[in-house]
XYZ file of C-alpha atoms in Angstrom:
120
model
C 92.787 114.411 19.601
C 90.914 114.510 22.878
C 94.110 115.386 24.665
C 93.646 119.087 23.863
C 89.888 119.412 23.649
C 88.708 121.064 26.834
C 87.280 119.877 30.134
C 88.103 116.232 30.786
C 86.663 116.167 34.288
C 88.864 114.065 36.530
C 90.479 112.177 33.637
C 94.008 112.804 32.500
C 94.340 113.662 28.815
C 95.956 110.262 28.199
C 93.151 108.389 29.961
C 90.532 110.354 28.019
C 92.294 109.488 24.766
C 92.483 105.792 25.685
C 88.815 105.807 26.633
C 87.875 107.443 23.334
C 89.868 104.782 21.485
C 88.023 102.006 23.323
C 84.641 103.630 22.739
C 85.396 104.040 19.041
C 87.181 100.724 18.382
C 85.346 98.310 20.601
C 86.955 95.755 22.913
C 90.760 95.640 22.870
C 93.472 93.877 24.804
C 95.575 96.081 27.054
C 98.676 95.650 24.902
C 96.764 96.554 21.751
C 95.325 99.661 23.402
C 98.800 100.648 24.594
C 100.063 100.277 21.028
C 97.318 102.442 19.568
C 97.896 105.097 22.227
C 101.689 104.797 21.890
C 102.382 104.279 25.579
C 104.042 101.442 27.465
C 101.993 98.534 28.784
C 102.690 99.509 32.444
C 101.504 103.070 31.760
C 98.353 101.778 30.076
C 97.788 99.332 32.924
C 97.725 102.228 35.408
C 95.307 104.182 33.205
C 93.046 101.164 32.758
C 92.939 100.521 36.507
C 91.799 104.100 37.101
C 89.226 103.954 34.308
C 87.882 100.665 35.639
C 87.571 102.060 39.187
C 85.734 105.091 37.769
C 83.248 102.788 36.026
C 84.343 103.646 32.492
C 85.493 100.210 31.364
C 85.170 96.534 32.108
C 87.603 93.655 31.753
C 86.343 90.360 30.387
C 88.042 87.136 29.363
C 89.057 87.085 25.711
C 87.049 84.257 24.092
C 89.978 83.543 21.761
C 92.518 83.300 24.601
C 91.287 82.697 28.134
C 94.552 84.031 29.572
C 93.987 87.451 28.000
C 91.441 90.111 28.883
C 89.414 92.392 26.657
C 88.765 95.956 27.760
C 85.337 97.336 26.886
C 84.013 100.876 27.323
C 80.878 101.098 29.481
C 77.764 103.107 28.563
C 79.009 105.841 30.939
C 82.252 105.981 28.944
C 80.360 106.301 25.668
C 78.320 109.168 27.142
C 81.478 110.912 28.355
C 83.250 110.540 25.007
C 80.181 111.822 23.154
C 80.109 114.870 25.425
C 83.813 115.519 24.956
C 83.467 115.169 21.194
C 80.527 117.591 21.110
C 82.479 120.100 23.193
C 85.463 119.775 20.858
C 83.311 120.353 17.784
C 81.739 123.426 19.355
C 85.156 124.773 20.275
C 86.497 124.310 16.744
C 83.363 125.839 15.204
C 83.704 128.897 17.438
C 87.374 129.247 16.516
C 86.614 128.927 12.798
C 84.209 131.877 13.034
C 87.202 134.103 13.778
C 89.061 133.058 10.621
C 88.430 134.894 7.358
C 86.711 132.789 4.642
C 89.754 132.861 2.347
C 92.015 131.738 5.194
C 89.545 128.941 6.036
C 89.791 127.633 2.469
C 93.593 127.579 2.670
C 93.431 125.915 6.086
C 91.019 123.215 4.905
C 93.138 122.456 1.827
C 96.261 122.258 3.973
C 94.564 119.964 6.477
C 93.466 117.693 3.631
C 97.066 117.457 2.459
C 98.243 116.730 6.001
C 95.642 113.999 6.492
C 96.651 112.329 3.228
C 100.311 112.398 4.291
C 99.475 110.916 7.695
C 97.489 108.095 6.102
C 100.482 106.920 4.037
């Protein structure tokens, strides 16, 4: 969802999405994050390296498997994601003001149906 939500600073849309997933979900292994984001492990590895260099995530040993690493969003990442989310909400609210009330009702009902279908 963050992929189309406005100014991402120096982050690619994919990196911003991965960072939002980490901030929301908590620590994840690289392979698990790649699965959630639906990208290959090598692609996620490149994103993670960039995010780590930018100070947005840390890598720590997984206590359940010392060979694996857990990726954790830093406080700076949480601040960035919160800002991006606020900007997205403001953008949607501004767009909704341009839609007639009757059309908004139809849109909201349709979105509810879509969400239910996606959850199945």
